[in-house]
Short mmCIF file of C-alpha atoms in Angstrom, two decimals:
data_model
loop_
_atom_site.label_atom_id
_atom_site.label_comp_id
_atom_site.label_asym_id
_atom_site.label_seq_id
_atom_site.Cartn_x
_atom_site.Cartn_y
_atom_site.Cartn_z
CA MET A 201 5.09 28.74 -3.68
CA GLY A 202 5.92 27.64 -7.09
CA TRP A 203 5.09 24.76 -9.15
CA SER A 204 8.17 23.23 -8.78
CA ASP A 205 7.58 22.41 -5.20
CA LEU A 206 5.90 19.46 -3.58
CA LYS A 207 6.63 16.83 -6.23
CA ASP A 208 7.57 14.35 -3.46
CA GLU A 209 4.22 13.11 -2.14
CA GLN A 210 5.34 12.72 1.41
CA GLU A 211 6.25 16.55 1.58
CA TYR A 212 3.10 17.45 -0.35
CA LEU A 213 0.48 15.70 1.81
CA LEU A 214 2.38 16.71 5.22
CA ALA A 215 2.30 20.10 3.96
CA ARG A 216 -1.39 19.87 3.22
CA ALA A 217 -2.41 18.40 6.09
CA ASP A 218 -0.70 21.46 8.15
CA GLU A 219 -2.67 23.69 6.01
CA LEU A 220 -5.98 21.73 6.80
CA VAL A 221 -5.22 22.19 10.37
CA TRP A 222 -4.81 25.87 10.06
CA GLN A 223 -7.76 26.31 7.94
CA LYS A 224 -10.38 24.29 9.87
CA ALA A 225 -9.25 26.18 13.05
CA ARG A 226 -9.67 29.43 11.30
CA GLU A 227 -12.99 28.40 10.39
CA LEU A 228 -14.07 27.61 13.79
CA GLY A 229 -12.37 30.65 15.38
CA ILE A 230 -9.96 28.56 17.56
CA SER A 231 -6.52 28.22 18.00
CA ARG A 232 -4.64 25.53 15.99
CA ARG A 233 -3.79 23.82 19.37
CA ARG A 234 -7.16 23.70 20.30
CA PHE A 235 -8.29 22.36 17.03
CA LEU A 236 -5.86 19.45 17.37
CA ARG A 237 -6.88 18.78 21.03
CA LEU A 238 -10.84 18.48 19.83
CA VAL A 239 -9.38 16.41 16.85
CA ALA A 240 -7.68 13.92 19.04
CA ALA A 241 -10.74 13.83 21.47
CA GLY A 242 -13.25 12.84 18.66
CA ALA A 243 -14.97 15.86 18.91
CA ILE A 244 -14.13 16.96 15.47
CA THR A 245 -13.58 14.97 12.44
CA VAL A 246 -11.97 15.73 9.10
CA ALA A 247 -12.92 14.38 6.37
CA GLY A 248 -12.61 15.74 2.94
CA GLY A 249 -15.30 16.47 0.54
CA ARG A 250 -18.66 14.56 -0.33
CA VAL A 251 -19.40 11.11 -1.45
CA LEU A 252 -22.05 10.48 -3.80
CA LEU A 253 -23.60 7.04 -4.30
CA ARG A 254 -24.96 7.51 -7.37
CA SER A 255 -23.62 9.08 -10.73
CA ARG A 256 -24.87 12.32 -11.54
CA ASP A 257 -23.73 11.71 -15.17
CA ALA A 258 -25.49 10.19 -17.95
CA ALA A 259 -22.09 8.64 -18.98
CA ALA A 260 -22.42 5.88 -16.09
CA ALA A 261 -24.69 3.33 -16.87
CA PRO A 262 -27.01 1.32 -14.22
CA ALA A 263 -24.45 -0.90 -12.28
CA PRO A 264 -24.47 -4.50 -13.52
CA ALA A 265 -24.29 -7.38 -11.55
CA GLU A 266 -20.64 -8.32 -12.62
CA LEU A 267 -18.04 -6.67 -10.48
CA VAL A 268 -15.52 -7.12 -13.00
CA VAL A 269 -15.67 -6.99 -16.97
CA LYS A 270 -12.92 -9.30 -18.32
CA PRO A 271 -12.43 -13.05 -17.36
CA THR A 272 -10.70 -13.62 -14.52
CA PRO A 273 -10.47 -17.46 -14.14
CA PRO A 274 -8.75 -19.03 -10.82
CA GLU A 275 -5.94 -20.26 -12.66
CA LEU A 276 -4.91 -16.62 -13.54
CA PHE A 277 -6.10 -14.57 -10.82
CA TYR A 278 -6.74 -14.81 -7.03
CA ASP A 279 -10.14 -13.67 -6.30
CA PHE A 280 -11.17 -11.08 -3.60
CA GLY A 281 -14.60 -9.93 -5.16
CA SER A 282 -14.12 -6.71 -6.95
CA ASN A 283 -10.39 -7.28 -6.57
CA LYS A 284 -8.17 -9.74 -8.63
CA GLU A 285 -4.77 -10.43 -7.55
CA MET A 286 -2.30 -11.59 -10.59
CA ARG A 287 -0.75 -15.14 -10.10
CA TRP A 288 2.94 -14.66 -10.18
CA GLU A 289 3.69 -17.62 -12.19
CA THR A 290 1.44 -16.52 -15.08
CA MET A 291 4.33 -13.94 -15.71
CA SER A 292 6.71 -16.98 -16.29
CA ASN A 293 8.45 -16.76 -19.45
CA ARG A 294 6.63 -13.77 -20.70
CA GLY A 295 7.88 -10.25 -21.72
CA TYR A 296 8.54 -7.29 -19.66
CA VAL A 297 5.10 -5.76 -19.60
CA VAL A 298 1.75 -7.79 -18.14
CA PRO A 299 -0.80 -8.28 -20.82
CA ASN A 300 -4.27 -6.76 -20.05
CA GLU A 301 -5.73 -9.99 -19.55
CA LEU A 302 -3.38 -10.70 -16.55
CA PHE A 303 -3.19 -7.16 -15.38
CA PHE A 304 -4.44 -7.30 -11.57
CA VAL A 305 -7.65 -5.24 -10.83
CA ARG A 306 -8.38 -3.22 -7.92
CA ASN A 307 -11.65 -1.59 -7.93
CA HIS A 308 -13.02 -0.14 -4.83
CA THR A 309 -16.63 -1.11 -5.88
CA ARG A 310 -17.20 -2.58 -9.12
CA THR A 311 -16.15 -1.52 -12.99
CA PRO A 312 -18.44 0.96 -14.10
CA ARG A 313 -19.64 0.55 -17.85
CA ILE A 314 -19.33 3.98 -19.32
CA ASP A 315 -21.00 5.26 -22.56
CA VAL A 316 -18.41 6.98 -24.48
CA ASN A 317 -20.98 8.83 -26.76
CA THR A 318 -22.17 10.48 -23.51
CA TRP A 319 -18.95 10.72 -21.49
CA ARG A 320 -17.41 13.99 -21.05
CA LEU A 321 -14.45 15.22 -18.98
CA ARG A 322 -14.97 18.34 -17.22
CA VAL A 323 -11.86 20.13 -16.14
CA GLU A 324 -13.11 22.97 -13.77
CA GLY A 325 -12.25 24.67 -10.74
CA THR A 326 -10.66 28.03 -9.27
CA GLY A 327 -7.22 26.87 -10.56
CA VAL A 328 -8.32 27.43 -14.17
CA SER A 329 -9.32 30.49 -16.25
CA ARG A 330 -11.27 28.39 -19.16
CA PRO A 331 -13.11 25.39 -17.83
CA LEU A 332 -13.44 22.74 -20.41
CA GLU A 333 -15.65 19.65 -21.30
CA LEU A 334 -13.82 17.33 -23.36
CA THR A 335 -15.27 14.66 -25.24
CA TYR A 336 -13.45 11.35 -26.26
CA ASP A 337 -12.50 12.44 -29.64
CA ASP A 338 -10.80 15.65 -28.31
CA ILE A 339 -8.54 13.53 -25.98
CA LEU A 340 -7.88 11.47 -29.00
CA ASN A 341 -7.10 14.20 -31.08
CA MET A 342 -4.30 15.88 -28.40
CA PRO A 343 -0.75 15.04 -28.35
CA ALA A 344 -0.19 11.84 -26.95
CA VAL A 345 2.89 10.11 -25.29
CA SER A 346 3.45 6.33 -24.43
CA VAL A 347 5.59 5.61 -21.15
CA VAL A 348 6.41 1.93 -19.39
CA ARG A 349 5.44 2.38 -15.51
CA TYR A 350 4.17 0.33 -12.90
CA VAL A 351 0.88 0.79 -10.74
CA GLU A 352 0.67 -1.04 -7.48
CA CYS A 353 -1.83 -1.26 -4.85
CA ALA A 354 -0.60 0.53 -1.78
CA GLY A 355 -1.74 -2.68 -0.11
CA ASN A 356 0.27 -4.96 -2.03
CA GLY A 357 1.87 -7.72 0.21
CA ARG A 358 -0.67 -6.98 2.91
CA SER A 359 -1.29 -10.78 3.96
CA PHE A 360 2.27 -10.80 5.01
CA PHE A 361 1.46 -9.04 8.00
CA GLU A 362 -0.53 -11.66 9.18
CA ARG A 363 2.43 -14.31 8.78
CA ALA A 364 4.65 -11.99 10.84
CA TYR A 365 2.40 -10.51 13.56
CA GLY A 366 -0.57 -12.85 13.87
CA LYS A 367 -2.92 -10.75 12.87
CA ARG A 368 -4.63 -9.44 9.84
CA ALA A 369 -4.57 -5.84 8.53
CA SER A 370 -7.71 -4.49 7.14
CA GLY A 371 -8.23 -4.75 3.59
CA THR A 372 -7.66 -7.11 0.62
CA GLN A 373 -5.23 -9.93 1.79
CA TRP A 374 -3.12 -9.41 -1.29
CA LYS A 375 0.39 -11.55 -1.64
CA LEU A 376 2.54 -9.86 -4.10
CA GLY A 377 0.51 -10.00 -7.30
CA ALA A 378 -1.06 -6.30 -6.77
CA ILE A 379 1.21 -4.85 -9.23
CA GLY A 380 1.85 -4.75 -13.07
CA VAL A 381 3.76 -2.82 -15.35
CA ALA A 382 2.45 -1.53 -18.72
CA GLU A 383 2.78 0.87 -21.31
CA TRP A 384 0.47 3.48 -20.98
CA THR A 385 -0.60 5.88 -23.81
CA GLY A 386 -2.11 9.24 -23.06
CA VAL A 387 -2.24 12.89 -22.90
CA PRO A 388 0.00 14.70 -20.67
CA LEU A 389 -2.13 16.06 -17.86
CA ARG A 390 0.06 18.99 -18.42
CA GLU A 391 -1.67 19.62 -22.05
CA VAL A 392 -5.12 19.50 -20.72
CA LEU A 393 -4.35 21.82 -17.97
CA GLU A 394 -2.85 24.48 -20.11
CA ARG A 395 -5.83 24.42 -22.37
CA ALA A 396 -8.21 25.15 -19.22
CA GLY A 397 -6.02 28.12 -18.59
CA VAL A 398 -4.15 26.89 -15.55
CA LYS A 399 -3.31 29.52 -13.41
CA ARG A 400 -0.18 30.39 -11.64
CA THR A 401 -1.94 30.34 -8.38
CA ALA A 402 -3.20 26.82 -8.83
CA ARG A 403 -2.22 24.54 -6.11
CA ASP A 404 -4.03 21.09 -6.14
CA VAL A 405 -5.58 18.95 -9.05
CA MET A 406 -8.02 16.23 -8.11
CA PRO A 407 -9.19 13.67 -10.62
CA GLU A 408 -12.60 11.80 -9.75
CA GLY A 409 -13.78 8.74 -10.82
CA LEU A 410 -17.42 7.98 -12.16
CA ASP A 411 -17.63 4.76 -10.10
CA ASP A 412 -20.15 4.32 -7.24
CA LEU A 413 -17.87 5.75 -4.62
CA ARG A 414 -16.42 8.55 -6.89
CA VAL A 415 -13.06 7.92 -5.82
CA ARG A 416 -10.79 10.60 -5.71
CA ARG A 417 -7.39 11.88 -4.57
CA PRO A 418 -5.70 15.21 -5.17
CA MET A 419 -1.88 15.73 -5.79
CA SER A 420 0.21 18.92 -6.12
CA ILE A 421 0.28 20.99 -9.21
CA ALA A 422 3.99 20.00 -9.72
CA LYS A 423 3.19 16.14 -9.72
CA ALA A 424 0.21 16.99 -12.27
CA LEU A 425 2.54 18.92 -14.60
CA GLU A 426 5.18 16.39 -14.78
CA PRO A 427 5.76 14.92 -18.28
CA ASP A 428 4.77 11.09 -17.38
CA THR A 429 1.74 12.25 -15.71
CA LEU A 430 -0.97 11.12 -18.37
CA LEU A 431 -4.58 10.98 -18.99
CA VAL A 432 -4.20 7.18 -20.30
CA PHE A 433 -6.80 6.23 -22.94
CA ALA A 434 -4.63 3.13 -24.30
CA MET A 435 -2.64 0.32 -22.48
CA ASN A 436 -0.27 -2.03 -23.84
CA GLY A 437 -1.35 -0.84 -27.31
CA GLN A 438 -4.96 -1.38 -27.01
CA ILE A 439 -7.97 0.74 -25.99
CA LEU A 440 -8.15 0.98 -22.35
CA PRO A 441 -9.84 -1.92 -20.78
CA PRO A 442 -13.01 -1.12 -18.83
CA ASP A 443 -11.46 -2.73 -15.74
CA HIS A 444 -8.36 -0.51 -15.92
CA GLY A 445 -10.01 2.74 -16.49
CA PHE A 446 -12.05 3.18 -19.77
CA PRO A 447 -12.42 5.60 -21.37
CA VAL A 448 -9.34 7.41 -19.30
CA ARG A 449 -7.43 6.94 -16.48
CA ILE A 450 -4.87 8.82 -14.39
CA LEU A 451 -1.46 7.85 -14.32
CA VAL A 452 0.71 9.17 -11.69
CA PRO A 453 3.89 7.29 -11.65
CA GLY A 454 5.66 7.04 -8.37
CA TRP A 455 2.75 7.90 -6.19
CA ILE A 456 0.55 5.12 -4.49
CA GLY A 457 -1.85 2.97 -6.32
CA ILE A 458 -5.00 5.07 -5.17
CA SER A 459 -3.71 8.19 -7.11
CA ASN A 460 -3.98 6.67 -10.42
CA ILE A 461 -7.59 7.30 -10.79
CA LYS A 462 -9.78 5.17 -13.11
CA TRP A 463 -12.75 6.02 -15.24
CA VAL A 464 -12.15 9.97 -14.60
CA GLY A 465 -15.09 11.96 -15.42
CA ARG A 466 -14.05 15.50 -13.66
CA ILE A 467 -11.03 17.02 -12.64
CA GLU A 468 -10.84 20.01 -10.14
CA VAL A 469 -8.05 22.30 -10.21
CA SER A 470 -8.16 24.59 -7.15
CA GLU A 471 -6.32 27.39 -5.56
CA GLN A 472 -6.93 26.05 -2.40
CA PRO A 473 -5.59 22.59 -0.76
CA LEU A 474 -8.07 19.69 -1.52
CA TYR A 475 -9.04 16.62 0.38
CA SER A 476 -11.01 13.55 0.08
CA PRO A 477 -11.51 10.46 2.29
CA TRP A 478 -8.88 8.91 0.26
CA ASN A 479 -6.05 11.00 1.72
CA THR A 480 -7.33 11.84 5.19
CA GLU A 481 -9.23 8.49 6.47
CA SER A 482 -7.39 5.83 4.52
CA TYR A 483 -4.09 5.54 3.19
CA VAL A 484 -2.27 6.62 6.78
CA LEU A 485 0.07 4.74 8.96
CA ILE A 486 -2.00 3.29 12.16
CA GLY A 487 -0.53 1.08 14.51
CA PRO A 488 1.74 0.69 17.55
CA ASP A 489 4.75 2.25 16.04
CA TYR A 490 2.91 5.09 14.40
CA LYS A 491 1.83 8.29 16.39
CA PRO A 492 -1.42 10.01 15.28
CA GLU A 493 -0.64 13.17 13.26
CA PRO A 494 -3.63 14.90 13.42
CA PRO A 495 -5.90 15.74 11.36
CA ALA A 496 -4.53 12.44 9.71
CA LYS A 497 -4.65 9.26 12.10
CA GLY A 498 -1.15 8.53 11.36
CA PRO A 499 1.48 9.11 9.26
CA ILE A 500 0.45 9.98 5.82
CA LEU A 501 1.29 7.21 3.34
CA THR A 502 4.35 8.06 0.90
CA SER A 503 5.60 6.37 -2.26
CA GLN A 504 5.39 2.86 -3.26
CA ASN A 505 8.53 1.09 -1.88
CA LEU A 506 10.98 -1.48 -2.91
CA LYS A 507 9.76 -4.96 -3.28
CA SER A 508 10.43 -8.26 -5.25
CA ALA A 509 8.59 -11.50 -6.33
CA LEU A 510 9.18 -14.63 -7.98
CA GLU A 511 7.68 -15.96 -11.31
CA LEU A 512 6.69 -19.15 -9.21
CA PRO A 513 3.28 -20.69 -7.94
CA TRP A 514 2.77 -19.59 -4.43
CA ASP A 515 3.37 -22.98 -2.29
CA GLY A 516 3.82 -24.71 -5.82
CA GLU A 517 5.65 -27.84 -6.83
CA ILE A 518 8.82 -28.06 -9.08
CA ARG A 519 10.70 -31.18 -10.28
CA ALA A 520 14.32 -31.67 -8.67
CA GLY A 521 17.18 -30.48 -11.02
CA ARG A 522 18.55 -27.35 -12.56
CA HIS A 523 15.98 -24.56 -12.94
CA LEU A 524 16.61 -21.14 -14.22
CA ILE A 525 14.32 -19.17 -11.48
CA ARG A 526 13.19 -15.86 -12.64
CA GLY A 527 11.67 -12.83 -10.86
CA ARG A 528 11.34 -9.29 -10.79
CA SER A 529 11.99 -6.09 -8.25
CA TRP A 530 10.65 -2.65 -8.69
CA SER A 531 11.41 0.56 -6.86
CA PRO A 532 9.94 3.90 -7.17
CA PHE A 533 13.17 5.56 -6.28
CA GLY A 534 15.60 4.34 -9.11
CA LYS A 535 17.06 1.35 -10.75
CA ILE A 536 17.46 -1.79 -9.48
CA GLY A 537 21.46 -2.12 -8.19
CA LYS A 538 21.54 -5.69 -6.82
CA VAL A 539 19.35 -8.73 -6.11
CA GLU A 540 20.13 -11.48 -3.47
CA VAL A 541 18.55 -14.82 -3.13
CA SER A 542 18.63 -17.22 -0.12
CA LEU A 543 17.62 -20.89 -0.29
CA ASP A 544 18.68 -21.47 3.42
CA HIS A 545 16.60 -19.22 5.44
CA GLY A 546 18.98 -16.17 5.11
CA ALA A 547 22.12 -17.87 6.12
CA THR A 548 23.49 -17.36 2.85
CA TRP A 549 22.90 -15.04 -0.36
CA GLN A 550 23.70 -15.26 -3.71
CA LEU A 551 23.53 -12.69 -6.58
CA ALA A 552 20.82 -12.84 -9.26
CA THR A 553 21.76 -11.63 -12.62
CA ILE A 554 19.65 -8.78 -13.58
CA ARG A 555 18.16 -8.40 -17.06
CA GLY A 556 17.57 -5.28 -18.64
CA PRO A 557 15.57 -2.94 -19.15
CA ASN A 558 16.30 -1.61 -15.77
CA GLU A 559 14.58 1.76 -14.85
CA ALA A 560 13.15 3.47 -12.00
CA ARG A 561 9.26 3.22 -11.72
CA THR A 562 8.95 0.09 -13.86
CA TRP A 563 10.77 -3.39 -12.73
CA ALA A 564 13.82 -5.27 -13.50
CA ARG A 565 13.85 -8.83 -14.58
CA TRP A 566 16.35 -11.06 -13.05
CA ASP A 567 17.31 -14.81 -12.58
CA PHE A 568 19.31 -17.52 -10.91
CA LEU A 569 20.57 -21.10 -11.56
CA TRP A 570 19.16 -23.34 -8.97
CA ASP A 571 20.19 -27.27 -8.71
CA ALA A 572 17.21 -27.91 -6.60
CA LYS A 573 17.19 -31.50 -4.62
CA PRO A 574 14.26 -32.72 -3.12
CA GLY A 575 12.54 -30.78 -0.02
CA PHE A 576 10.90 -27.72 0.95
CA TYR A 577 12.26 -24.63 0.51
CA ALA A 578 11.26 -21.02 1.19
CA ILE A 579 13.15 -18.63 -1.21
CA ARG A 580 14.01 -15.24 -0.04
CA VAL A 581 14.62 -12.39 -2.32
CA ARG A 582 16.20 -9.23 -1.44
CA ALA A 583 16.53 -6.58 -3.56
CA THR A 584 18.53 -3.26 -3.15
CA ASP A 585 18.32 0.09 -5.40
CA GLU A 586 20.90 2.32 -6.78
CA LYS A 587 19.56 4.53 -4.02
CA GLY A 588 20.73 2.17 -1.39
CA ASN A 589 17.19 1.37 -0.22
CA THR A 590 17.22 -2.43 0.63
CA GLN A 591 14.24 -4.60 1.30
CA PRO A 592 13.88 -4.98 5.05
CA PHE A 593 13.57 -8.13 7.26
CA ARG A 594 10.45 -6.51 9.33
CA VAL A 595 8.06 -3.83 8.60
CA PRO A 596 5.74 -2.50 11.43
CA PHE A 597 2.47 -3.36 11.74
CA ASN A 598 -0.10 -1.01 10.60
CA GLU A 599 -3.84 -1.26 10.76
CA GLN A 600 -4.75 -0.83 6.95
CA GLY A 601 -1.78 -3.00 5.99
CA TYR A 602 0.08 -0.75 3.57
CA LEU A 603 3.70 -0.88 2.43
CA TYR A 604 4.79 -4.42 3.46
CA ASN A 605 7.88 -4.73 1.79
CA ALA A 606 9.91 -7.17 4.06
CA VAL A 607 11.61 -10.07 2.48
CA VAL A 608 9.09 -13.12 2.11
CA GLY A 609 9.93 -16.58 2.25
CA HIS A 610 8.31 -17.95 -1.20
CA PRO A 611 7.14 -21.56 -0.25
CA ILE A 612 7.96 -24.31 -2.74
CA THR A 613 8.18 -28.07 -2.81
CA VAL A 614 10.94 -29.61 -5.03
CA ARG A 615 9.94 -33.32 -5.56
CA MET B 62 -34.06 5.07 11.10
CA SER B 63 -33.99 1.57 12.62
CA ARG B 64 -35.24 0.89 16.09
CA PRO B 65 -32.63 0.36 18.35
CA VAL B 66 -32.19 -3.23 18.78
CA LEU B 67 -31.76 -4.63 22.49
CA VAL B 68 -29.54 -7.37 22.84
CA LEU B 69 -30.14 -9.80 25.78
CA VAL B 70 -27.32 -10.93 28.01
CA LEU B 71 -26.82 -14.46 27.35
CA SER B 72 -24.09 -15.20 30.08
CA LEU B 73 -24.12 -17.36 33.04
CA ALA B 74 -22.44 -15.94 35.79
CA ILE B 75 -21.98 -19.22 37.69
CA ALA B 76 -19.84 -22.07 36.62
CA GLY B 77 -18.81 -25.44 38.01
CA SER B 78 -20.89 -28.07 39.80
CA GLY B 79 -22.82 -27.85 42.70
CA GLY B 80 -23.74 -24.19 42.14
CA THR B 81 -20.25 -23.15 43.51
CA LEU B 82 -19.34 -19.68 42.32
CA ARG B 83 -15.70 -20.07 40.77
CA LEU B 84 -14.30 -16.57 39.69
CA ALA B 85 -11.24 -17.63 38.77
CA THR B 86 -12.71 -20.01 36.06
CA ALA B 87 -15.74 -18.21 35.26
CA ALA B 88 -16.03 -17.22 31.54
CA PRO B 89 -19.15 -15.73 30.96
CA LYS B 90 -20.93 -16.13 27.46
CA PRO B 91 -20.65 -12.73 25.76
CA GLN B 92 -23.50 -10.95 24.59
CA VAL B 93 -24.12 -11.90 20.56
CA ILE B 94 -24.64 -8.90 18.50
CA GLU B 95 -25.73 -9.78 14.94
CA ILE B 96 -24.43 -7.32 12.16
CA SER B 97 -24.96 -7.16 8.32
CA LEU B 98 -22.81 -5.48 5.77
CA LYS B 99 -23.74 -4.55 2.20
CA GLU B 100 -22.74 -1.59 0.18
CA PHE B 101 -23.10 0.65 1.23
CA GLU B 102 -24.82 0.06 4.95
CA ILE B 103 -24.43 -1.30 8.33
CA LEU B 104 -27.58 -3.09 9.75
CA PRO B 105 -28.92 -2.47 12.27
CA ARG B 106 -27.58 1.13 12.50
CA GLU B 107 -27.97 1.32 16.18
CA VAL B 108 -27.31 -1.09 18.64
CA LEU B 109 -27.85 -1.45 22.54
CA ALA B 110 -25.42 -3.64 24.60
CA LYS B 111 -24.82 -4.07 28.31
CA PRO B 112 -21.30 -3.45 29.37
CA GLY B 113 -19.04 -6.50 29.55
CA ALA B 114 -18.12 -9.06 27.02
CA VAL B 115 -19.90 -8.64 23.63
CA ALA B 116 -19.39 -10.81 20.56
CA PHE B 117 -20.24 -9.23 17.05
CA VAL B 118 -21.03 -11.75 14.62
CA VAL B 119 -20.64 -9.90 11.25
CA LYS B 120 -22.16 -11.22 7.68
CA ASN B 121 -21.24 -9.53 4.65
CA VAL B 122 -24.12 -9.81 2.66
CA GLY B 123 -23.05 -7.60 -0.28
CA ALA B 124 -20.81 -8.27 -3.25
CA ILE B 125 -17.37 -6.76 -2.15
CA GLU B 126 -15.12 -7.13 0.36
CA HIS B 127 -15.79 -5.14 3.94
CA ASP B 128 -14.28 -4.97 7.22
CA PHE B 129 -15.76 -4.29 10.63
CA VAL B 130 -14.43 -2.14 13.39
CA VAL B 131 -15.74 -0.79 16.81
CA GLU B 132 -14.28 2.65 17.56
CA ASP B 133 -14.33 4.35 20.91
CA THR B 134 -15.28 8.44 21.22
CA ASN B 135 -11.34 8.74 20.55
CA GLY B 136 -11.51 6.75 17.28
CA LYS B 137 -9.63 4.07 18.71
CA ALA B 138 -10.46 0.75 17.47
CA VAL B 139 -11.53 -1.54 20.20
CA ALA B 140 -12.42 -4.62 17.88
CA ARG B 141 -11.60 -5.21 14.33
CA ILE B 142 -12.31 -7.97 11.75
CA ALA B 143 -9.71 -7.23 8.92
CA VAL B 144 -11.75 -8.60 6.17
CA ILE B 145 -14.91 -10.29 5.49
CA SER B 146 -15.17 -11.71 1.96
CA PRO B 147 -18.63 -11.74 0.19
CA GLY B 148 -20.95 -13.83 1.58
CA LYS B 149 -18.89 -14.81 4.57
CA GLN B 150 -19.27 -14.52 8.38
CA GLU B 151 -17.07 -13.42 10.98
CA ASP B 152 -16.64 -12.71 14.44
CA VAL B 153 -14.90 -10.94 17.13
CA GLN B 154 -15.22 -10.09 20.63
CA ALA B 155 -14.54 -7.24 22.85
CA VAL B 156 -15.02 -6.21 26.45
CA LEU B 157 -16.84 -2.91 26.42
CA ARG B 158 -17.29 -0.08 29.28
CA PRO B 159 -20.53 2.02 29.10
CA GLY B 160 -20.50 4.75 26.48
CA LEU B 161 -20.96 5.45 23.02
CA TYR B 162 -19.15 3.48 20.04
CA THR B 163 -19.20 3.74 16.35
CA ILE B 164 -19.31 0.55 14.00
CA LEU B 165 -18.23 1.18 10.66
CA CYS B 166 -16.33 -0.34 7.56
CA SER B 167 -13.03 1.19 7.41
CA LEU B 168 -12.00 0.13 3.90
CA PRO B 169 -11.22 3.49 1.92
CA GLY B 170 -14.44 5.45 1.40
CA HIS B 171 -17.03 2.88 2.87
CA LYS B 172 -17.60 4.93 6.01
CA GLU B 173 -18.34 8.11 3.96
CA ALA B 174 -20.69 6.29 1.93
CA GLY B 175 -22.70 5.16 4.77
CA MET B 176 -21.48 2.36 6.20
CA LYS B 177 -21.34 3.38 9.90
CA GLY B 178 -23.60 2.96 13.14
CA LEU B 179 -23.89 3.61 16.63
CA LEU B 180 -23.60 1.26 19.51
CA LYS B 181 -24.87 2.29 22.89
CA VAL B 182 -23.41 0.34 26.04
CA GLN B 183 -25.37 1.02 28.88
CA ASP B 184 -26.76 -0.73 32.03
#
């Protein structure tokens, strides 16, 4: 299998899951069918890798009391403990990217404080012939590029499952603010892997964070070698902030947010498929509309999907009169083709005007004029991308609450 | 390893007046099991319960969000609290048959970090 294969996340994860089944069955000396039966019966659990609760590196300082470093006042963020959701109204009348101080925070535990003087990035594993240990200065002295891309939590929109189905999905009850677009500056991961002597036989690459859980998730070598897969050290022209992965994070455009590992301290490159709890136990679709796909508990999560949001306060108020209402839509698959808006519960729709830039893996801004009369409204937005993907009106329930991208009624009162 | 906790059955089998047994409207009170969650533990780690209705009262005494799931031996969730904010307490009920169950936090990485325990349901 060549490096050009498995750039699509779904194909990659399905291929690796199937290989895991074969591998584990061989190790146990049983047939693949027998192995799958045992998994289904709960006699075998398939959890990739280990979890270390404490950092082995001097670089990660003792955990402080604060979960997040930057100020996250309630007027800018919804507070979910270690997770902070951007309030969409803060993006009204702003530019294209989300300023660092407004960017959402998704922490599995808390932001580690990294001493850059002792921090090292290890690149190792069976997939490289010259294992590396890089300092921060080594990274800064490599050729760097800048790209504008979005990073979005796979659970963005999760709270709307409860509105649609009357029951909550597990996890942070985001509305639509677990997304941000930034200009990311960093070293192409390809550059680092080539310096480490990446082998033609390398198959998987797994960055690992220095946070308490050692969050890690593999990607295919093909994805790792794409030109916009970066080891990021700057965000919107500033040193990468602690909450966003200082000293370096991975940017994996188009893949779900968890792939963009923060506080990277190690990158394993392997000739064998790699697994972690973040691609076996979690980030799979579990629910009445999804069948188990052993060893995964359900269909393995794929790329992010098409969504839209309004730059308005949630359940807020505006004055009666003419307003230019703004919003943004984003798709991992292509440019935004059209955006429709409904002010009458979906009975009629009008086109919003799309404003550039408009590229895949970022977002497009749009607006529409509204002569608002007093009353209560639920503004509905439905985007379609250039590949023909359209936001649906219903998303099947899944227990972990991923990929909710149905049309949402944004409540607003006009006085 | 903590000692198993035996939770007493608090239910009353007889409802209504005059000692009349009215099965149609009888709603036995569930056993109550108190659970604490924090990074990255579930306490107690082993729990005993009688078959029947069980109410889990789960408090998040940690600093970050957690959830709470009771899984049977097939890995099927039989009770779930979707999210419990730091400092908050939520509850969920389930009718459990005799057997072994796993109690856990299903948020990514939390179970693997230690947030799982054993629930034995037996007479």
